[in-house]
PDB file of C-alpha atoms (C1' of nucleotides) in Angstrom:
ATOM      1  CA  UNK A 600     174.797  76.952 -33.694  1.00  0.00           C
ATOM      2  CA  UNK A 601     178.012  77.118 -35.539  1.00  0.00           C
ATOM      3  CA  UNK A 602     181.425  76.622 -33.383  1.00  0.00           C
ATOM      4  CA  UNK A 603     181.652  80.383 -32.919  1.00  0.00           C
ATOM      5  CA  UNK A 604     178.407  80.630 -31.532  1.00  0.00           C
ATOM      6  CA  UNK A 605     178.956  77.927 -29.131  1.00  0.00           C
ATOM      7  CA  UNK A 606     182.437  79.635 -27.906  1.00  0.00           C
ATOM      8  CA  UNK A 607     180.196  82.727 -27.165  1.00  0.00           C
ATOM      9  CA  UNK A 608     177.930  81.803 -25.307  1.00  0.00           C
ATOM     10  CA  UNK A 609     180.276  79.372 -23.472  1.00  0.00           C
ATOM     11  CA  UNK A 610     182.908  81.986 -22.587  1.00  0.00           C
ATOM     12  CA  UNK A 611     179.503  84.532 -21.597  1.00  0.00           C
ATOM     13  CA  UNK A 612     178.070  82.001 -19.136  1.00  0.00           C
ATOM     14  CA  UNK A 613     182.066  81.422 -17.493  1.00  0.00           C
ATOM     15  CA  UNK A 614     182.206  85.138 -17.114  1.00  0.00           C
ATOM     16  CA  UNK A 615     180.258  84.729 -14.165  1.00  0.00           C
ATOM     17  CA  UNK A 616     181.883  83.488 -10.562  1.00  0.00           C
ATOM     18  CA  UNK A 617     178.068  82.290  -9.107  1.00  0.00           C
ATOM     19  CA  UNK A 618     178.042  79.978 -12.704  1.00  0.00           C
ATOM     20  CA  UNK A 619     181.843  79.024 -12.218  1.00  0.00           C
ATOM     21  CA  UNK A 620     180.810  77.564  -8.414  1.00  0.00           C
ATOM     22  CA  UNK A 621     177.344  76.773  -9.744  1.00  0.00           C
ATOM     23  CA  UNK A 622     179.691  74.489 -11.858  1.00  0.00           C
ATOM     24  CA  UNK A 623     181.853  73.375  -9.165  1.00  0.00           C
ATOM     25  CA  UNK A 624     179.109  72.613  -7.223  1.00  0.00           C
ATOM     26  CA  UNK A 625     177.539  69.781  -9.868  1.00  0.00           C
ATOM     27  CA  UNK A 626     181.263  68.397 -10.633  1.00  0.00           C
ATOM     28  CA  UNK A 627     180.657  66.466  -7.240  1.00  0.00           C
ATOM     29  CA  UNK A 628     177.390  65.098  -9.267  1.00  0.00           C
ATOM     30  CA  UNK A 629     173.618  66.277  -9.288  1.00  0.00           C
ATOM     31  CA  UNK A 630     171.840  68.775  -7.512  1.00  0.00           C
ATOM     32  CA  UNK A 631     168.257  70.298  -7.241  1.00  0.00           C
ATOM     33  CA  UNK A 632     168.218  74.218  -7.739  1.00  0.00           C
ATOM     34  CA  UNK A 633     167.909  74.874  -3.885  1.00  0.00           C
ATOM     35  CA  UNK A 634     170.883  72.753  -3.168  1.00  0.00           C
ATOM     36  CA  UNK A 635     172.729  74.742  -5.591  1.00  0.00           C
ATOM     37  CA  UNK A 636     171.104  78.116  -4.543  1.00  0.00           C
ATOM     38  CA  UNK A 637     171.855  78.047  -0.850  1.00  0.00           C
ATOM     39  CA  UNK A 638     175.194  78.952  -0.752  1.00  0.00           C
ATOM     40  CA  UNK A 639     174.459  81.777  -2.456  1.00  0.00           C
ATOM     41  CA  UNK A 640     173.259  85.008  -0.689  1.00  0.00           C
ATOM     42  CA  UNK A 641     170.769  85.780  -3.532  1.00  0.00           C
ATOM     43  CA  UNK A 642     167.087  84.983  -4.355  1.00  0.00           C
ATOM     44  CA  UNK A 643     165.883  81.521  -5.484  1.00  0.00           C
ATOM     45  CA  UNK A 644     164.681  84.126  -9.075  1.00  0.00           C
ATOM     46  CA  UNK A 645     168.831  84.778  -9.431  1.00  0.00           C
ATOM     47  CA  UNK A 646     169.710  81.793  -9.485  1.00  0.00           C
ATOM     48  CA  UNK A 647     167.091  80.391 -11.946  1.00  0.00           C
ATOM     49  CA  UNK A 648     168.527  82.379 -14.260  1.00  0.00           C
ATOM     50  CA  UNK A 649     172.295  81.565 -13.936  1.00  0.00           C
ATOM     51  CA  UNK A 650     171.180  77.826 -14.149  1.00  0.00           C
ATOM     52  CA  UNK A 651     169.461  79.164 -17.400  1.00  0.00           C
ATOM     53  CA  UNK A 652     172.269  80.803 -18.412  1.00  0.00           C
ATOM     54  CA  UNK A 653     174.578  78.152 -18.360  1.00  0.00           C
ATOM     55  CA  UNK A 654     171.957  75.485 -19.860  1.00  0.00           C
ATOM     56  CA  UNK A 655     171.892  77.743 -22.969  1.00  0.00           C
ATOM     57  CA  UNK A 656     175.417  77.291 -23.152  1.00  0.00           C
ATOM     58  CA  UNK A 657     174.813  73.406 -22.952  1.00  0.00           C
ATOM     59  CA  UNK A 658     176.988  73.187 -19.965  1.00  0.00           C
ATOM     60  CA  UNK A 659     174.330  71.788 -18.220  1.00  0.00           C
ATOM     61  CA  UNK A 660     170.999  69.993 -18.489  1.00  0.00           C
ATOM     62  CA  UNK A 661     168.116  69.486 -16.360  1.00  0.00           C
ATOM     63  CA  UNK A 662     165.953  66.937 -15.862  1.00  0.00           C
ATOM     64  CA  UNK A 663     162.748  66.002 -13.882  1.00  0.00           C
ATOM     65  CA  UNK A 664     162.000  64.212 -10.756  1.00  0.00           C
ATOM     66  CA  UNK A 665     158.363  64.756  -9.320  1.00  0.00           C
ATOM     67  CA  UNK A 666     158.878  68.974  -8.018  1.00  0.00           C
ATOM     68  CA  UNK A 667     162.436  68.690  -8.448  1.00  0.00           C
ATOM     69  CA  UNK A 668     164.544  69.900 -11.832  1.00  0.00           C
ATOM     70  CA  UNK A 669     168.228  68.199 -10.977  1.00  0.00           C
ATOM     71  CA  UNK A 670     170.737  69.468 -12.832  1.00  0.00           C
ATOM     72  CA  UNK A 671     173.818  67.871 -14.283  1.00  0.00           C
ATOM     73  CA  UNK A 672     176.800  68.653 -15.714  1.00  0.00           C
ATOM     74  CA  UNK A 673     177.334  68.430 -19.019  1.00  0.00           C
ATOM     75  CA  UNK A 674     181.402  69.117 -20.051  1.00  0.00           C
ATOM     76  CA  UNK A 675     181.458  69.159 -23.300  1.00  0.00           C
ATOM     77  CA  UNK A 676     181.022  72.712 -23.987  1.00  0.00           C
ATOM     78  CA  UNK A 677     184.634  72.897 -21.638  1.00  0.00           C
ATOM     79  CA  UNK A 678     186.293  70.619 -24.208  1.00  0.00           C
ATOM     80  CA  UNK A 679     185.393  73.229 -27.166  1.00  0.00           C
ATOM     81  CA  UNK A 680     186.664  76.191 -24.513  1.00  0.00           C
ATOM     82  CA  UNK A 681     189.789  73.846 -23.983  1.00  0.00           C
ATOM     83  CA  UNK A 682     190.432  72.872 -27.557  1.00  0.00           C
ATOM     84  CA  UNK A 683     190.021  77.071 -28.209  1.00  0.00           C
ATOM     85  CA  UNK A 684     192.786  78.191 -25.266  1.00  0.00           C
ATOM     86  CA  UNK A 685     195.234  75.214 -26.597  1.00  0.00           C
ATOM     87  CA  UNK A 686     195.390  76.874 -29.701  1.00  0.00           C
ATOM     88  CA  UNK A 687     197.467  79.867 -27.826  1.00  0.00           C
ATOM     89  CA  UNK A 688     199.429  77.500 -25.518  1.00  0.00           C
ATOM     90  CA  UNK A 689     202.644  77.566 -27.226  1.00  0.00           C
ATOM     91  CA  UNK A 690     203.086  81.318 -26.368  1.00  0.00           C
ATOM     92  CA  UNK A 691     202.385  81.547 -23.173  1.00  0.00           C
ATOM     93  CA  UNK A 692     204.980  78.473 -22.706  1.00  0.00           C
ATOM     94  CA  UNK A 693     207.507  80.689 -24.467  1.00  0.00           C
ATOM     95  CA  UNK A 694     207.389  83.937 -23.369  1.00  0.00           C
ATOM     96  CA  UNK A 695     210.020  85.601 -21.751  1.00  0.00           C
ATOM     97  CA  UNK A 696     207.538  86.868 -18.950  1.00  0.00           C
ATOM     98  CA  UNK A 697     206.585  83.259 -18.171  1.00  0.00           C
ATOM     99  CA  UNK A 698     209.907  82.026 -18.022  1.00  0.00           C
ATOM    100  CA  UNK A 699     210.845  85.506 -15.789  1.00  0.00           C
ATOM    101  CA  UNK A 700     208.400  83.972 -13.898  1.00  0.00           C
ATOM    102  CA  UNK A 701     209.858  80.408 -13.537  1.00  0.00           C
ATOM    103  CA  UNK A 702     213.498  81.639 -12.888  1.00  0.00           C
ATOM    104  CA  UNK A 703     212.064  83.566  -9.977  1.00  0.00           C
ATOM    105  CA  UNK A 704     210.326  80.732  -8.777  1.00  0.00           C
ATOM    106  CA  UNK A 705     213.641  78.757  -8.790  1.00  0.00           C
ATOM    107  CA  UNK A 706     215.240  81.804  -7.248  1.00  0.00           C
ATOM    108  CA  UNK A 707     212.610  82.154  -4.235  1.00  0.00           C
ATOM    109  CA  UNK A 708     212.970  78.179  -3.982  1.00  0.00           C
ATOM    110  CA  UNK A 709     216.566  78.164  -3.919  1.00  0.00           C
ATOM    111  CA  UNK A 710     216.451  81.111  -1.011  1.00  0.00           C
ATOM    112  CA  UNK A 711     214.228  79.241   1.306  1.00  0.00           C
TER     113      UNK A 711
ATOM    114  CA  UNK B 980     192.297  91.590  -8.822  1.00  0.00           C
ATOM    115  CA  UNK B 981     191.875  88.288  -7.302  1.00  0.00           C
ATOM    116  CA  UNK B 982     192.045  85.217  -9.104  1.00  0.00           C
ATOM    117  CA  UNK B 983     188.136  85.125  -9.306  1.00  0.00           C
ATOM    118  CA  UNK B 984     187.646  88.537 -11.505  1.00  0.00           C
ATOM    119  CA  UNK B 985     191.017  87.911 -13.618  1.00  0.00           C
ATOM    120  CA  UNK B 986     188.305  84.784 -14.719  1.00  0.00           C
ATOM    121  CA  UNK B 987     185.775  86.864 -14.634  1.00  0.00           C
ATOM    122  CA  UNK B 988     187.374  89.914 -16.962  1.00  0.00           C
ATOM    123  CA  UNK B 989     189.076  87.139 -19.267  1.00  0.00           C
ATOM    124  CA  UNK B 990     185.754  85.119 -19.900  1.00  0.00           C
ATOM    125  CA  UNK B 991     184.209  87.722 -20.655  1.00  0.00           C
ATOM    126  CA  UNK B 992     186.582  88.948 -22.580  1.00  0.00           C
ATOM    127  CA  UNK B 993     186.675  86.206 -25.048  1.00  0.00           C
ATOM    128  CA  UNK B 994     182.802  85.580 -25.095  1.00  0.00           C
ATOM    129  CA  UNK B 995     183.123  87.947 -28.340  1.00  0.00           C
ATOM    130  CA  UNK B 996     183.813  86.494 -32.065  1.00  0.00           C
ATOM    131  CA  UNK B 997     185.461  90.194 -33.172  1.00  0.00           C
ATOM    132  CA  UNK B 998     187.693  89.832 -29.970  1.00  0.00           C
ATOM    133  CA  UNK B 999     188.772  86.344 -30.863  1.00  0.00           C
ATOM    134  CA  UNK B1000     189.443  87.510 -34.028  1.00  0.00           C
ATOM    135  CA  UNK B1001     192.069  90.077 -33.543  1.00  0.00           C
ATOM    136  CA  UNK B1002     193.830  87.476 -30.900  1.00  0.00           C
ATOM    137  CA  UNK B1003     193.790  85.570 -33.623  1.00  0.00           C
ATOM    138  CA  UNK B1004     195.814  88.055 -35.608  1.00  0.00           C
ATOM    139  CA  UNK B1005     198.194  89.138 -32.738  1.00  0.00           C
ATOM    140  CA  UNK B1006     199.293  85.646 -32.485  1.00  0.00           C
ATOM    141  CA  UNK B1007     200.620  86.390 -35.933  1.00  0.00           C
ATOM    142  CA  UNK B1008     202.915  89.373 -33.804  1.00  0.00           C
ATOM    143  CA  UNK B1009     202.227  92.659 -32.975  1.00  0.00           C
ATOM    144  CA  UNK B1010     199.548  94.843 -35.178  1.00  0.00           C
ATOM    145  CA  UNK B1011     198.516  98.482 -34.898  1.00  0.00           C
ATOM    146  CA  UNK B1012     194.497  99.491 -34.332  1.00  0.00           C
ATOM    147  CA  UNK B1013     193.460 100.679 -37.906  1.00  0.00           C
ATOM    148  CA  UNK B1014     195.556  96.854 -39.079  1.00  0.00           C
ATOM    149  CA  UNK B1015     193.150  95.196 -36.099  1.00  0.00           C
ATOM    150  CA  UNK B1016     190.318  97.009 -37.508  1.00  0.00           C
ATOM    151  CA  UNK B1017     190.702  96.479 -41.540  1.00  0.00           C
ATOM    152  CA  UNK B1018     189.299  93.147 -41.830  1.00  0.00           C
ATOM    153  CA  UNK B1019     186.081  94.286 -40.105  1.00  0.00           C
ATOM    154  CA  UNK B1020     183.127  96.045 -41.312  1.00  0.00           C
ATOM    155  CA  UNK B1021     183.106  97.900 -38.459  1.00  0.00           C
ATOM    156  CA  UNK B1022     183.892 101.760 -36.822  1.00  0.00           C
ATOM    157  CA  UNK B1023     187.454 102.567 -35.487  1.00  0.00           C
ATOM    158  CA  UNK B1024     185.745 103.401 -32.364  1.00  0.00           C
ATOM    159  CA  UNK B1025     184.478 100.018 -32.215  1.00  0.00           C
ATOM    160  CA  UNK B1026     187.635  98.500 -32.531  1.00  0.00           C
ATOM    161  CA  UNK B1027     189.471 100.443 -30.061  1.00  0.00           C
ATOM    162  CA  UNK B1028     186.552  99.663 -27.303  1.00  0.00           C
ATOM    163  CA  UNK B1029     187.314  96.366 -28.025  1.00  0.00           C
ATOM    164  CA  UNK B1030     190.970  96.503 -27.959  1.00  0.00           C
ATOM    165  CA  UNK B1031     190.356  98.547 -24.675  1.00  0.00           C
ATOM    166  CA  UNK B1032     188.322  95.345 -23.101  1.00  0.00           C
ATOM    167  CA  UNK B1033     191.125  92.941 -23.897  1.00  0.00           C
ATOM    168  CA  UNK B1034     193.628  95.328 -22.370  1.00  0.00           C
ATOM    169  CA  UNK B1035     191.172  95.567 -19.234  1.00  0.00           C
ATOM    170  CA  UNK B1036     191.800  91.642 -19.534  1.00  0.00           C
ATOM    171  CA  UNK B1037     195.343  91.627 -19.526  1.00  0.00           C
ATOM    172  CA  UNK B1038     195.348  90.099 -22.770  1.00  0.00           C
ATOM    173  CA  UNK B1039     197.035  92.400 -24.787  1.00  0.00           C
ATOM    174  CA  UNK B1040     199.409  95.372 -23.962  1.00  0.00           C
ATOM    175  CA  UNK B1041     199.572  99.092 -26.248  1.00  0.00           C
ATOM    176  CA  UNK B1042     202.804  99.838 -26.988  1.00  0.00           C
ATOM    177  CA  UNK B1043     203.510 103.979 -28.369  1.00  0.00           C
ATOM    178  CA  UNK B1044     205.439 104.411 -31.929  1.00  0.00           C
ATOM    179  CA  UNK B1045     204.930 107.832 -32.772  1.00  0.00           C
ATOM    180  CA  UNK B1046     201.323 108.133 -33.476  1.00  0.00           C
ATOM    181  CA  UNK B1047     200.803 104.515 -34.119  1.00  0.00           C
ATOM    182  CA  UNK B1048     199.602 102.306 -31.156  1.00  0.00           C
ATOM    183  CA  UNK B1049     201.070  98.654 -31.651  1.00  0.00           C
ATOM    184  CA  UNK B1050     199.438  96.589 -29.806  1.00  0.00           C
ATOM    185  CA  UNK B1051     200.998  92.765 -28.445  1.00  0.00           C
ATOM    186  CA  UNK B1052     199.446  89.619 -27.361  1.00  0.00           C
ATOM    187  CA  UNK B1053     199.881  89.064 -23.561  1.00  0.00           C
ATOM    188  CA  UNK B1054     198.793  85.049 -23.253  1.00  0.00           C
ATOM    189  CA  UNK B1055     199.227  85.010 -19.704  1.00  0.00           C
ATOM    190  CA  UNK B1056     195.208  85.370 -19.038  1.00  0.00           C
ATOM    191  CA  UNK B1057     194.521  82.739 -21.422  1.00  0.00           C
ATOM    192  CA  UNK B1058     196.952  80.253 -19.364  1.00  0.00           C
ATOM    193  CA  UNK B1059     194.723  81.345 -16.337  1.00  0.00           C
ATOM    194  CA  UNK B1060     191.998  80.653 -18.129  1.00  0.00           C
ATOM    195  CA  UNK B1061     193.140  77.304 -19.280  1.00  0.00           C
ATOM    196  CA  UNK B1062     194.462  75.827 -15.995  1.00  0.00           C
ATOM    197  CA  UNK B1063     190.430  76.517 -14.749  1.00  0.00           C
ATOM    198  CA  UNK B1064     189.401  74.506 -17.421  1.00  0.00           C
ATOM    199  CA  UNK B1065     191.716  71.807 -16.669  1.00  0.00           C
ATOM    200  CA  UNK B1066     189.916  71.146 -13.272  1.00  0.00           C
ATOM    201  CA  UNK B1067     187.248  69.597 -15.552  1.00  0.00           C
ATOM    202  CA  UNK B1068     189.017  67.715 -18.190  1.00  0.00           C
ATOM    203  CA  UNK B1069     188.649  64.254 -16.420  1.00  0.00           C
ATOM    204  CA  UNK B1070     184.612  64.965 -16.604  1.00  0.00           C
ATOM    205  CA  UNK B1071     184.891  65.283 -20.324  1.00  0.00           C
ATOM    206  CA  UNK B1072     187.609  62.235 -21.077  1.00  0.00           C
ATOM    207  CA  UNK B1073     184.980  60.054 -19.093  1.00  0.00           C
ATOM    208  CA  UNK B1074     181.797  60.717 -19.504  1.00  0.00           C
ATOM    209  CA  UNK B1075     179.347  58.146 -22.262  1.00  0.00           C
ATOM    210  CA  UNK B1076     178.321  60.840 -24.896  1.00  0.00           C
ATOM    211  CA  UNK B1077     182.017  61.772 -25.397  1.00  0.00           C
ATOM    212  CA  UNK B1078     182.787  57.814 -25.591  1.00  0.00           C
ATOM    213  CA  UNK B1079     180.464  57.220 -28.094  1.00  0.00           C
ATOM    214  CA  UNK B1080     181.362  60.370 -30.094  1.00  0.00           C
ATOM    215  CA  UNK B1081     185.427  58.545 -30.139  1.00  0.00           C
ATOM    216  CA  UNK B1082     183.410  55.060 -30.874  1.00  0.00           C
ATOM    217  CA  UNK B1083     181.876  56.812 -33.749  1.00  0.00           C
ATOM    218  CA  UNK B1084     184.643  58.713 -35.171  1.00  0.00           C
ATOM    219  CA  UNK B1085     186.666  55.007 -34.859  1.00  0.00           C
ATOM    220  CA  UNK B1086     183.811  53.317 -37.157  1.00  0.00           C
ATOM    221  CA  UNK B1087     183.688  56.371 -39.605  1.00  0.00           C
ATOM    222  CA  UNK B1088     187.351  56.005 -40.114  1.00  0.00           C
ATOM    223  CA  UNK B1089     187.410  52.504 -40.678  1.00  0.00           C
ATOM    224  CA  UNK B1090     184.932  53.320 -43.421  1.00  0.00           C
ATOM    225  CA  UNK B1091     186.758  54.669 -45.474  1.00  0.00           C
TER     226      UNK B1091
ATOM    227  C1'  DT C1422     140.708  69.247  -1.206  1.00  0.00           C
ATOM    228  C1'  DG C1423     143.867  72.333   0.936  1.00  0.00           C
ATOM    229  C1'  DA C1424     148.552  73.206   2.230  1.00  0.00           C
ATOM    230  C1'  DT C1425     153.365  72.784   1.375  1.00  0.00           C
ATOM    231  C1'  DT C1426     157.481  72.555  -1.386  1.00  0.00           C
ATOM    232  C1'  DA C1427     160.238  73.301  -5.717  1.00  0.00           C
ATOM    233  C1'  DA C1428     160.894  76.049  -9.219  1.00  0.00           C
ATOM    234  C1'  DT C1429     159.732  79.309 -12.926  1.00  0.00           C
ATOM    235  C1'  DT C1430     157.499  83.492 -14.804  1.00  0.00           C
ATOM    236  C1'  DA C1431     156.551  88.322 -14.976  1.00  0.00           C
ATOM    237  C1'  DA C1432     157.444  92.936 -14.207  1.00  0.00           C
ATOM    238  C1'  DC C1433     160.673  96.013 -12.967  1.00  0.00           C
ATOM    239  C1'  DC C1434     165.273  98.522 -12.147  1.00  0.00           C
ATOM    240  C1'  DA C1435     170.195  99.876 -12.578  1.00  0.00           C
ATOM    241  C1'  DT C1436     174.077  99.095 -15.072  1.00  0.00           C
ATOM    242  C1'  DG C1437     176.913  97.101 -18.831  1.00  0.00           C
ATOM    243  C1'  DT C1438     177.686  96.033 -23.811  1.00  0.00           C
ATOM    244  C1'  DG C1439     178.248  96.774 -28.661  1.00  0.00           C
ATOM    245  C1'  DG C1440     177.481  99.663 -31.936  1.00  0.00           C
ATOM    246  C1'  DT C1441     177.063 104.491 -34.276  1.00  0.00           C
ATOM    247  C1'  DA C1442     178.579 109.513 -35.661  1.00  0.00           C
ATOM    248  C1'  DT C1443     181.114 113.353 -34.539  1.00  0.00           C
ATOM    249  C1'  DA C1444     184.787 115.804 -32.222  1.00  0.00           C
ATOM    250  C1'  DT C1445     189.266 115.825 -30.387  1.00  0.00           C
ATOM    251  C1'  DT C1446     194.169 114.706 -29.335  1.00  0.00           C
ATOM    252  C1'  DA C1447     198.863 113.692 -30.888  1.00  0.00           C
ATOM    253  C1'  DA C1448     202.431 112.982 -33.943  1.00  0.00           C
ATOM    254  C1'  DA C1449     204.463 113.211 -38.661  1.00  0.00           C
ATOM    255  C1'  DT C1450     205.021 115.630 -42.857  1.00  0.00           C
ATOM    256  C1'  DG C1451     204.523 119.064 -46.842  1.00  0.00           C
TER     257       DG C1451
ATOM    258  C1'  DC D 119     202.131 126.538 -39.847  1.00  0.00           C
ATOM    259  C1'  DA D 120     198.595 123.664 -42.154  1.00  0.00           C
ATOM    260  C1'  DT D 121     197.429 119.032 -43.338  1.00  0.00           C
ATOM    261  C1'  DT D 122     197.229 114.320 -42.908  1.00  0.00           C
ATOM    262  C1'  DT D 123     197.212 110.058 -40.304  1.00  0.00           C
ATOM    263  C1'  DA D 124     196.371 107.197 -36.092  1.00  0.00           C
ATOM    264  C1'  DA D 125     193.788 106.676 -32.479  1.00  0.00           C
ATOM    265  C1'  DT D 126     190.811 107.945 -28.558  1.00  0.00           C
ATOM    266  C1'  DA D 127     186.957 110.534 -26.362  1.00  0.00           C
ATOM    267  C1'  DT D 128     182.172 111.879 -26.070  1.00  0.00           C
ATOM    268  C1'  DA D 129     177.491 111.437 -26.548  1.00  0.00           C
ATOM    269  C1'  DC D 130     174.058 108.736 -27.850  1.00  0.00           C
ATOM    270  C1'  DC D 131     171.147 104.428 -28.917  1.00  0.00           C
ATOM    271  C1'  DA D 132     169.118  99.644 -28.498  1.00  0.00           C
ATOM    272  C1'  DC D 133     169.456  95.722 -26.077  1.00  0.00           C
ATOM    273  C1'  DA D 134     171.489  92.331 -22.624  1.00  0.00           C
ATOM    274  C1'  DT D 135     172.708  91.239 -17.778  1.00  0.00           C
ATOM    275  C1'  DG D 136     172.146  90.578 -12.929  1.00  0.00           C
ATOM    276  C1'  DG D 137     169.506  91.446  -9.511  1.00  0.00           C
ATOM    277  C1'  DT D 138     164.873  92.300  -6.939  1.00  0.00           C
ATOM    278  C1'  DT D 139     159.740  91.175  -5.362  1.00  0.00           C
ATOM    279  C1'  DA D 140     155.424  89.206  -6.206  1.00  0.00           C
ATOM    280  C1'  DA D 141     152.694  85.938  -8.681  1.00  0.00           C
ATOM    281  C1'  DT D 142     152.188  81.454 -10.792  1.00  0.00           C
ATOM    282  C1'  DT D 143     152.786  76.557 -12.040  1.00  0.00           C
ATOM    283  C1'  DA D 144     153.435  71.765 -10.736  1.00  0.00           C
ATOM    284  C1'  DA D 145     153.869  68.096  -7.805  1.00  0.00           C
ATOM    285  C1'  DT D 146     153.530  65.943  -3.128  1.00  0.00           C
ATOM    286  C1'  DC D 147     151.361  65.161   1.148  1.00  0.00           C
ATOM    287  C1'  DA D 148     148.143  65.527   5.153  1.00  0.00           C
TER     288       DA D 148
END
DNA sequence: TGATTAATTAACCATGTGGTATATTAAATG
DNA sequence: CATTTAATATACCACATGGTTAATTAATCA
């Protein structure tokens, strides 16, 4: 899977807010599926396949413990995504909507 | 749009080389559709459905020049999307396989 | 062995995505 | 006014996505 690949499939499983907190969930460390699927008002099925999702996108991996399947996180996959976005960071640090944004900021400050 | 589908729309958004591609080539400045389209072996109508999801995004804006539709990179999303990604960055700076992938690259270099 | 628990598989459904070809709108120009 | 150019709209297609319920696998435990 060429670096292209990888950004698809990385960006597709992000595009998802159950896989973003899916994600959250495991940056606190391991969890079985059912931990991770009962926050979730959705079938034990749905959430199979998000954890699927986002192991094809090697941002997880799972691993075996007598019935259990705990899955970790695995951040590399972010590192690519952040590597990709820094690429773009000097214009959205110099555009004149950002800094609109800023003096308002200061303004609103400066009012309180 | 909450924070949560601005993530969702961007992610999405970007999970798509020919996307990528012609944010690549408005970080060059502004470019009209058929300019967008050129380097593609692909429809017009492709394109512009593509043009129309990264506008759905945020990510770019169309401007109107007679019949010409110029269209401008709006980096603001991709900000979004990379202060997200920054919640993880301390996973990825500490975690073993990325160590030994810095240990590596250290040994390679003093190789040569 | 039988029952329970954890998780996946299979079959299905509605909707979205990425592409096509053709038709249409909108503006500029001969 | 007719033609060309730029772009979008429409209608269609194959396939992916996100969910469901029911069935199945795999391991533990009584």
């Amino acid at each position: 899977m060429d670096k292209s690949d990888q950004l698809d499939v990385a960006f597709a499983a992000l595009a998802n807010p159950t896989r973003r907190a899916i994600l959250a969930h495991l940056a606190q460390g391991e969890a079985t599926v059912n931990a991770l699927a009962e926050p979730f008002d959705m079938s034990l099925p749905a959430i199979s396949k998000h954890i699927r999702v986002l192991e094809n996108a090697g941002l997880i991996t799972r691993g075996r413990d007598a019935q259990f399947r705990p899955c970790t996180l695995n951040a590399r996959p972010l590192k690519v995504v952040a590597d990709w976005t820094d690429q773009y960071r000097h214009i959205w640090v110099t555009r004149f909507d950002v800094m609109n944004e800023i003096l308002l900021t200061m303004k609103e400050t400066s009012d309180e």
